[in-house]
mmCIF file of C-alpha atoms in Angstrom:
data_model
loop_
_atom_site.group_PDB
_atom_site.id
_atom_site.type_symbol
_atom_site.label_atom_id
_atom_site.label_comp_id
_atom_site.label_asym_id
_atom_site.label_seq_id
_atom_site.Cartn_x
_atom_site.Cartn_y
_atom_site.Cartn_z
ATOM 1 C CA MET A 1 -143.321 -124.737 -76.829
ATOM 2 C CA ASN A 2 -140.676 -122.056 -77.291
ATOM 3 C CA CYS A 3 -139.183 -121.494 -73.837
ATOM 4 C CA ARG A 4 -137.407 -118.294 -74.880
ATOM 5 C CA GLN A 5 -140.700 -116.688 -75.829
ATOM 6 C CA ILE A 6 -142.396 -117.670 -72.590
ATOM 7 C CA LEU A 7 -139.767 -117.363 -69.875
ATOM 8 C CA LYS A 8 -138.225 -113.996 -69.117
ATOM 9 C CA HIS A 9 -134.932 -115.614 -68.118
ATOM 10 C CA ARG A 10 -131.988 -115.049 -70.420
ATOM 11 C CA TYR A 11 -128.373 -116.207 -70.623
ATOM 12 C CA PRO A 12 -126.833 -117.251 -68.269
ATOM 13 C CA PHE A 13 -130.024 -118.066 -66.356
ATOM 14 C CA LEU A 14 -132.241 -119.572 -69.000
ATOM 15 C CA LEU A 15 -131.731 -123.115 -67.748
ATOM 16 C CA VAL A 16 -134.076 -124.989 -70.045
ATOM 17 C CA ASP A 17 -133.244 -125.870 -73.646
ATOM 18 C CA LYS A 18 -136.413 -127.572 -74.818
ATOM 19 C CA ILE A 19 -139.715 -129.040 -73.732
ATOM 20 C CA ILE A 20 -140.369 -132.542 -75.056
ATOM 21 C CA GLU A 21 -143.681 -133.297 -73.380
ATOM 22 C CA HIS A 22 -146.420 -131.078 -71.970
ATOM 23 C CA GLU A 23 -149.763 -132.037 -70.533
ATOM 24 C CA TYR A 24 -151.357 -128.752 -69.477
ATOM 25 C CA ASN A 25 -151.894 -128.410 -65.736
ATOM 26 C CA GLU A 26 -150.608 -131.969 -65.113
ATOM 27 C CA LYS A 27 -147.120 -132.818 -66.338
ATOM 28 C CA ILE A 28 -144.132 -131.510 -68.274
ATOM 29 C CA VAL A 29 -140.778 -132.914 -69.366
ATOM 30 C CA GLY A 30 -137.891 -130.642 -70.288
ATOM 31 C CA ILE A 31 -134.244 -130.898 -71.284
ATOM 32 C CA LYS A 32 -131.194 -128.931 -70.206
ATOM 33 C CA TYR A 33 -127.911 -129.654 -71.995
ATOM 34 C CA ILE A 34 -124.923 -129.237 -69.698
ATOM 35 C CA SER A 35 -122.051 -127.654 -71.599
ATOM 36 C CA ASN A 36 -118.440 -126.746 -70.938
ATOM 37 C CA ASN A 37 -119.165 -123.303 -72.364
ATOM 38 C CA GLU A 38 -121.188 -122.029 -69.425
ATOM 39 C CA PRO A 39 -119.988 -119.376 -66.969
ATOM 40 C CA TRP A 40 -120.160 -121.582 -63.854
ATOM 41 C CA VAL A 41 -117.645 -124.084 -65.302
ATOM 42 C CA GLN A 42 -114.607 -121.998 -64.374
ATOM 43 C CA GLY A 43 -115.507 -121.606 -60.733
ATOM 44 C CA HIS A 44 -117.549 -124.669 -59.749
ATOM 45 C CA PHE A 45 -115.036 -126.220 -59.446
ATOM 46 C CA PRO A 46 -111.800 -125.049 -61.118
ATOM 47 C CA ASP A 47 -110.285 -128.540 -61.545
ATOM 48 C CA GLU A 48 -113.456 -130.560 -61.754
ATOM 49 C CA PRO A 49 -116.551 -128.849 -63.203
ATOM 50 C CA VAL A 50 -119.799 -129.898 -61.531
ATOM 51 C CA PHE A 51 -123.162 -128.370 -62.461
ATOM 52 C CA PRO A 52 -124.150 -126.510 -59.270
ATOM 53 C CA GLY A 53 -126.989 -128.011 -57.247
ATOM 54 C CA VAL A 54 -128.772 -124.676 -57.042
ATOM 55 C CA TYR A 55 -128.726 -124.520 -60.860
ATOM 56 C CA ILE A 56 -130.404 -127.945 -60.979
ATOM 57 C CA LEU A 57 -133.047 -126.535 -58.640
ATOM 58 C CA GLU A 58 -133.435 -123.429 -60.823
ATOM 59 C CA SER A 59 -133.739 -125.622 -63.914
ATOM 60 C CA MET A 60 -136.400 -127.766 -62.215
ATOM 61 C CA ALA A 61 -138.246 -124.607 -61.141
ATOM 62 C CA GLN A 62 -138.178 -123.094 -64.645
ATOM 63 C CA ILE A 63 -139.432 -126.282 -66.302
ATOM 64 C CA GLY A 64 -141.988 -127.067 -63.573
ATOM 65 C CA GLY A 65 -143.526 -123.610 -63.837
ATOM 66 C CA LEU A 66 -144.330 -124.183 -67.510
ATOM 67 C CA ILE A 67 -146.911 -126.843 -66.576
ATOM 68 C CA PHE A 68 -149.397 -124.030 -66.005
ATOM 69 C CA TYR A 69 -148.677 -122.264 -69.266
ATOM 70 C CA LEU A 70 -151.208 -123.123 -71.917
ATOM 71 C CA ASP A 71 -149.508 -122.792 -75.267
ATOM 72 C CA ASP A 72 -152.683 -122.380 -77.278
ATOM 73 C CA GLU A 73 -153.536 -118.930 -78.578
ATOM 74 C CA ASN A 74 -156.840 -120.180 -80.052
ATOM 75 C CA ASP A 75 -158.269 -121.285 -76.735
ATOM 76 C CA GLN A 76 -160.509 -118.412 -75.596
ATOM 77 C CA ASN A 77 -160.967 -120.020 -72.232
ATOM 78 C CA SER A 78 -157.252 -120.389 -71.569
ATOM 79 C CA GLU A 79 -155.085 -118.882 -68.929
ATOM 80 C CA ASN A 80 -152.408 -118.471 -71.562
ATOM 81 C CA GLY A 81 -149.522 -116.566 -70.067
ATOM 82 C CA LYS A 82 -150.034 -117.873 -66.564
ATOM 83 C CA LEU A 83 -146.533 -118.099 -65.163
ATOM 84 C CA GLY A 84 -145.782 -118.611 -61.522
ATOM 85 C CA TRP A 85 -143.245 -116.925 -59.292
ATOM 86 C CA LEU A 86 -140.977 -119.280 -57.410
ATOM 87 C CA VAL A 87 -141.898 -118.799 -53.771
ATOM 88 C CA GLY A 88 -140.493 -121.926 -52.184
ATOM 89 C CA ALA A 89 -138.942 -125.355 -52.469
ATOM 90 C CA ASP A 90 -138.976 -128.348 -50.136
ATOM 91 C CA ARG A 91 -137.208 -131.698 -49.893
ATOM 92 C CA VAL A 92 -134.559 -130.784 -52.454
ATOM 93 C CA LYS A 93 -132.155 -133.723 -52.745
ATOM 94 C CA PHE A 94 -128.999 -133.927 -54.826
ATOM 95 C CA LEU A 95 -128.188 -137.589 -55.397
ATOM 96 C CA ARG A 96 -125.412 -137.561 -58.025
ATOM 97 C CA THR A 97 -123.124 -135.026 -59.634
ATOM 98 C CA VAL A 98 -124.033 -133.572 -63.018
ATOM 99 C CA VAL A 99 -121.100 -132.672 -65.269
ATOM 100 C CA PRO A 100 -120.509 -131.082 -68.694
ATOM 101 C CA GLY A 101 -121.662 -133.429 -71.433
ATOM 102 C CA ASP A 102 -124.645 -134.660 -69.434
ATOM 103 C CA ILE A 103 -128.190 -134.213 -70.660
ATOM 104 C CA LEU A 104 -130.470 -133.321 -67.790
ATOM 105 C CA ARG A 105 -134.037 -134.526 -68.304
ATOM 106 C CA ILE A 106 -136.500 -133.045 -65.850
ATOM 107 C CA GLU A 107 -139.960 -134.455 -65.252
ATOM 108 C CA ALA A 108 -142.378 -132.305 -63.313
ATOM 109 C CA VAL A 109 -145.836 -133.355 -62.131
ATOM 110 C CA LYS A 110 -148.415 -131.143 -60.467
ATOM 111 C CA ILE A 111 -149.107 -132.096 -56.856
ATOM 112 C CA ILE A 112 -151.754 -129.499 -56.045
ATOM 113 C CA ASN A 113 -153.063 -126.215 -57.410
ATOM 114 C CA VAL A 114 -155.230 -124.230 -55.007
ATOM 115 C CA GLY A 115 -156.160 -120.608 -55.543
ATOM 116 C CA SER A 116 -153.064 -118.643 -56.441
ATOM 117 C CA LEU A 117 -150.631 -121.308 -55.242
ATOM 118 C CA ALA A 118 -149.373 -124.496 -56.892
ATOM 119 C CA LYS A 119 -146.937 -127.199 -55.859
ATOM 120 C CA VAL A 120 -145.024 -129.355 -58.349
ATOM 121 C CA SER A 121 -142.917 -132.474 -57.844
ATOM 122 C CA CYS A 122 -139.759 -132.398 -59.975
ATOM 123 C CA VAL A 123 -137.290 -135.204 -60.668
ATOM 124 C CA ALA A 124 -134.079 -134.761 -62.675
ATOM 125 C CA TYR A 125 -132.451 -137.640 -64.558
ATOM 126 C CA VAL A 126 -129.196 -138.172 -66.453
ATOM 127 C CA ASN A 127 -129.193 -141.335 -68.599
ATOM 128 C CA GLU A 128 -132.349 -142.469 -66.789
ATOM 129 C CA ILE A 129 -130.559 -142.290 -63.426
ATOM 130 C CA LYS A 130 -132.207 -140.025 -60.871
ATOM 131 C CA VAL A 131 -129.827 -137.218 -59.938
ATOM 132 C CA ALA A 132 -132.035 -134.791 -58.008
ATOM 133 C CA SER A 133 -135.578 -134.216 -56.799
ATOM 134 C CA ALA A 134 -137.568 -131.355 -55.311
ATOM 135 C CA GLU A 135 -141.021 -130.028 -54.548
ATOM 136 C CA VAL A 136 -141.375 -126.529 -55.911
ATOM 137 C CA THR A 137 -144.049 -124.010 -54.932
ATOM 138 C CA TYR A 138 -145.276 -121.223 -57.220
ATOM 139 C CA ALA A 139 -147.502 -118.242 -56.650
ATOM 140 C CA PHE A 140 -149.586 -116.683 -59.420
ATOM 141 C CA LYS A 141 -150.549 -113.043 -59.574
ATOM 142 C CA MET B 1 -113.530 -113.499 -36.773
ATOM 143 C CA HIS B 2 -113.725 -111.279 -39.844
ATOM 144 C CA LEU B 3 -112.994 -112.710 -43.289
ATOM 145 C CA ASN B 4 -112.400 -110.449 -46.262
ATOM 146 C CA ASN B 5 -112.951 -111.459 -49.867
ATOM 147 C CA ASN B 6 -109.374 -112.712 -50.377
ATOM 148 C CA GLU B 7 -109.544 -114.867 -47.240
ATOM 149 C CA ILE B 8 -112.907 -116.243 -48.377
ATOM 150 C CA LYS B 9 -111.435 -117.184 -51.769
ATOM 151 C CA LYS B 10 -108.674 -119.096 -49.983
ATOM 152 C CA CYS B 11 -111.107 -120.824 -47.624
ATOM 153 C CA LEU B 12 -113.695 -122.030 -50.154
ATOM 154 C CA LYS B 13 -113.032 -124.669 -52.817
ATOM 155 C CA GLN B 14 -115.000 -122.768 -55.462
ATOM 156 C CA GLY B 15 -113.026 -120.654 -57.897
ATOM 157 C CA LYS B 16 -113.229 -116.854 -57.751
ATOM 158 C CA GLU B 17 -115.645 -116.955 -60.706
ATOM 159 C CA PHE B 18 -118.241 -118.630 -58.498
ATOM 160 C CA ILE B 19 -117.871 -117.016 -55.090
ATOM 161 C CA PHE B 20 -120.845 -114.968 -53.949
ATOM 162 C CA VAL B 21 -119.667 -113.854 -50.508
ATOM 163 C CA ALA B 22 -117.926 -110.487 -50.212
ATOM 164 C CA SER B 23 -117.095 -110.621 -46.509
ATOM 165 C CA ALA B 24 -118.099 -112.621 -43.454
ATOM 166 C CA ASP B 25 -118.028 -112.389 -39.674
ATOM 167 C CA ILE B 26 -118.072 -115.611 -37.685
ATOM 168 C CA GLU B 27 -119.270 -115.675 -34.069
ATOM 169 C CA PHE B 28 -117.582 -118.786 -32.671
ATOM 170 C CA LYS B 29 -119.421 -118.851 -29.320
ATOM 171 C CA GLN B 30 -122.857 -118.510 -30.859
ATOM 172 C CA ASN B 31 -121.897 -120.686 -33.840
ATOM 173 C CA ILE B 32 -123.393 -118.251 -36.336
ATOM 174 C CA VAL B 33 -122.117 -116.268 -39.310
ATOM 175 C CA TYR B 34 -123.022 -112.923 -40.905
ATOM 176 C CA SER B 35 -122.055 -112.155 -44.477
ATOM 177 C CA ASN B 36 -122.401 -109.652 -47.285
ATOM 178 C CA VAL B 37 -123.214 -110.940 -50.749
ATOM 179 C CA CYS B 38 -121.529 -110.007 -54.040
ATOM 180 C CA VAL B 39 -121.353 -111.210 -57.611
ATOM 181 C CA PRO B 40 -117.987 -112.595 -58.741
ATOM 182 C CA GLU B 41 -115.467 -110.449 -60.609
ATOM 183 C CA LYS B 42 -116.224 -109.985 -64.311
ATOM 184 C CA TRP B 43 -119.855 -111.000 -63.858
ATOM 185 C CA GLY B 44 -121.134 -110.776 -67.419
ATOM 186 C CA SER B 45 -124.753 -109.960 -66.737
ATOM 187 C CA ARG B 46 -126.952 -107.264 -65.165
ATOM 188 C CA PHE B 47 -129.131 -110.031 -63.794
ATOM 189 C CA VAL B 48 -129.026 -112.676 -61.129
ATOM 190 C CA SER B 49 -131.301 -115.593 -60.367
ATOM 191 C CA SER B 50 -132.978 -116.405 -57.059
ATOM 192 C CA CYS B 51 -130.981 -119.651 -56.946
ATOM 193 C CA LEU B 52 -127.843 -117.578 -56.371
ATOM 194 C CA ILE B 53 -129.176 -116.365 -53.009
ATOM 195 C CA VAL B 54 -129.354 -120.012 -51.961
ATOM 196 C CA GLU B 55 -125.793 -120.522 -53.242
ATOM 197 C CA ALA B 56 -124.607 -117.448 -51.294
ATOM 198 C CA ILE B 57 -126.263 -118.810 -48.150
ATOM 199 C CA GLY B 58 -124.650 -122.217 -48.761
ATOM 200 C CA GLN B 59 -121.213 -120.644 -49.175
ATOM 201 C CA THR B 60 -121.695 -118.476 -46.079
ATOM 202 C CA ILE B 61 -122.510 -121.552 -43.994
ATOM 203 C CA GLU B 62 -119.626 -123.455 -45.566
ATOM 204 C CA LEU B 63 -117.281 -120.744 -44.249
ATOM 205 C CA LEU B 64 -118.627 -121.275 -40.741
ATOM 206 C CA ILE B 65 -118.277 -125.064 -41.012
ATOM 207 C CA ARG B 66 -114.685 -124.790 -42.229
ATOM 208 C CA LYS B 67 -113.654 -122.266 -39.572
ATOM 209 C CA VAL B 68 -115.619 -123.516 -36.553
ATOM 210 C CA TYR B 69 -115.339 -127.272 -37.175
ATOM 211 C CA GLY B 70 -111.963 -127.217 -38.942
ATOM 212 C CA VAL B 71 -113.170 -129.034 -42.050
ATOM 213 C CA SER B 72 -110.579 -128.681 -44.812
ATOM 214 C CA GLY B 73 -111.638 -131.371 -47.311
ATOM 215 C CA SER B 74 -114.444 -131.450 -49.824
ATOM 216 C CA MET B 75 -118.044 -130.886 -48.860
ATOM 217 C CA TYR B 76 -121.176 -130.943 -50.931
ATOM 218 C CA LEU B 77 -124.633 -129.511 -50.742
ATOM 219 C CA ALA B 78 -126.660 -132.668 -50.188
ATOM 220 C CA GLN B 79 -130.118 -131.389 -49.376
ATOM 221 C CA ILE B 80 -132.078 -128.192 -49.160
ATOM 222 C CA LYS B 81 -134.918 -128.936 -46.789
ATOM 223 C CA LYS B 82 -136.720 -125.666 -47.227
ATOM 224 C CA VAL B 83 -136.477 -122.512 -49.325
ATOM 225 C CA ARG B 84 -138.863 -119.593 -48.891
ATOM 226 C CA ASN B 85 -138.608 -116.585 -51.182
ATOM 227 C CA TYR B 86 -140.317 -113.483 -49.805
ATOM 228 C CA ASN B 87 -139.257 -111.109 -52.528
ATOM 229 C CA ILE B 88 -137.949 -111.223 -56.061
ATOM 230 C CA ILE B 89 -134.366 -110.214 -56.706
ATOM 231 C CA GLN B 90 -133.376 -109.901 -60.355
ATOM 232 C CA LEU B 91 -130.745 -107.175 -60.598
ATOM 233 C CA VAL B 92 -127.089 -107.282 -59.599
ATOM 234 C CA GLU B 93 -127.486 -103.964 -57.723
ATOM 235 C CA GLN B 94 -130.171 -105.510 -55.503
ATOM 236 C CA PHE B 95 -128.188 -108.706 -55.019
ATOM 237 C CA GLN B 96 -125.107 -106.841 -53.811
ATOM 238 C CA ASN B 97 -127.153 -105.285 -50.993
ATOM 239 C CA ILE B 98 -128.085 -108.640 -49.485
ATOM 240 C CA ARG B 99 -126.886 -109.571 -46.023
ATOM 241 C CA ILE B 100 -127.055 -113.119 -44.675
ATOM 242 C CA ILE B 101 -127.461 -114.109 -41.031
ATOM 243 C CA SER B 102 -127.281 -117.781 -40.154
ATOM 244 C CA GLU B 103 -128.925 -119.598 -37.283
ATOM 245 C CA ALA B 104 -126.902 -122.059 -35.210
ATOM 246 C CA THR B 105 -125.388 -124.938 -37.194
ATOM 247 C CA GLN B 106 -125.549 -128.506 -35.819
ATOM 248 C CA LYS B 107 -123.207 -131.363 -36.682
ATOM 249 C CA ILE B 108 -124.638 -134.874 -36.856
ATOM 250 C CA ASN B 109 -122.075 -137.469 -37.984
ATOM 251 C CA ASN B 110 -120.813 -136.264 -41.375
ATOM 252 C CA CYS B 111 -123.730 -133.892 -41.884
ATOM 253 C CA PHE B 112 -124.107 -130.223 -40.955
ATOM 254 C CA ILE B 113 -127.658 -128.931 -40.559
ATOM 255 C CA SER B 114 -128.056 -125.175 -40.859
ATOM 256 C CA ALA B 115 -130.593 -122.456 -41.422
ATOM 257 C CA ALA B 116 -130.144 -118.873 -42.540
ATOM 258 C CA ASN B 117 -132.041 -115.764 -43.548
ATOM 259 C CA ALA B 118 -131.150 -113.284 -46.265
ATOM 260 C CA PHE B 119 -132.099 -109.631 -45.774
ATOM 261 C CA MET B 120 -132.100 -106.552 -47.952
ATOM 262 C CA GLU B 121 -131.912 -103.675 -45.499
ATOM 263 C CA ASP B 122 -134.471 -104.745 -42.850
ATOM 264 C CA GLU B 123 -136.630 -106.794 -45.166
ATOM 265 C CA ARG B 124 -136.281 -110.574 -45.088
ATOM 266 C CA ILE B 125 -136.138 -111.859 -48.643
ATOM 267 C CA CYS B 126 -135.222 -115.509 -48.253
ATOM 268 C CA TYR B 127 -135.083 -118.320 -45.677
ATOM 269 C CA VAL B 128 -133.186 -121.562 -46.281
ATOM 270 C CA GLU B 129 -132.628 -124.808 -44.352
ATOM 271 C CA ILE B 130 -129.658 -126.652 -45.755
ATOM 272 C CA TYR B 131 -127.667 -129.883 -45.236
ATOM 273 C CA HIS B 132 -123.958 -130.040 -46.066
ATOM 274 C CA TYR B 133 -122.157 -133.377 -46.133
ATOM 275 C CA ILE B 134 -118.431 -133.935 -45.713
ATOM 276 C CA ILE B 135 -116.914 -136.230 -48.307
ATOM 277 C CA PRO B 136 -114.945 -138.736 -46.178
#
């Protein structure tokens, strides 16, 4: 799955580097590499760079939304291209700091998909340690 | 109390490259804050992400906590209980027209519980409930 072709986000807000697992409409696992060469490093914080919590949430939202994207052009019955708009998030918890050099692995699992709304549970890990979690809600056109 | 952009840069721990509040007015008696949003100097993109509205709300509330409760040390955004996006903001020009109005902030031990709305003109575009923790 080529995230750049699917998501409209671009630098500095394309916050997913690759998808390593995708089970359509059920589960997805994505990776975001945290680098010193990103614009937030200078300001958050000047002496001690920490990947901003809201960027973790954005990264979870971008990866979680790809659950509903069917990457199969041959499937005539598919909803290929179905991308949700982020309409809400609940129970967002930041448990540990994420710093340059870390590899953020985000697992997202569908909770419910009813009509034009879907809710996804996202958990972010660094070295298998849970660093953040959230429930993200999407709306589809 | 009115805070201009230079005073905000002195008050917050974030560097000027990551400050999204242009100006703020704190109402001490009502324990609420109003602010105007901006992108930092030398912002290298025409675009913003919806997560930056949440960051701007977090920074706006942090100003209130520091001024009203006299917190000078480090704080961190521990939880976001609820985010509701009512509109999509993608361009810097739209983002710079956002105004934030908080609801009363409560302090419970080392935690500050707050809520705020972001508006563009009269239209509400975002609602956030947020928990800040003081690092002892």
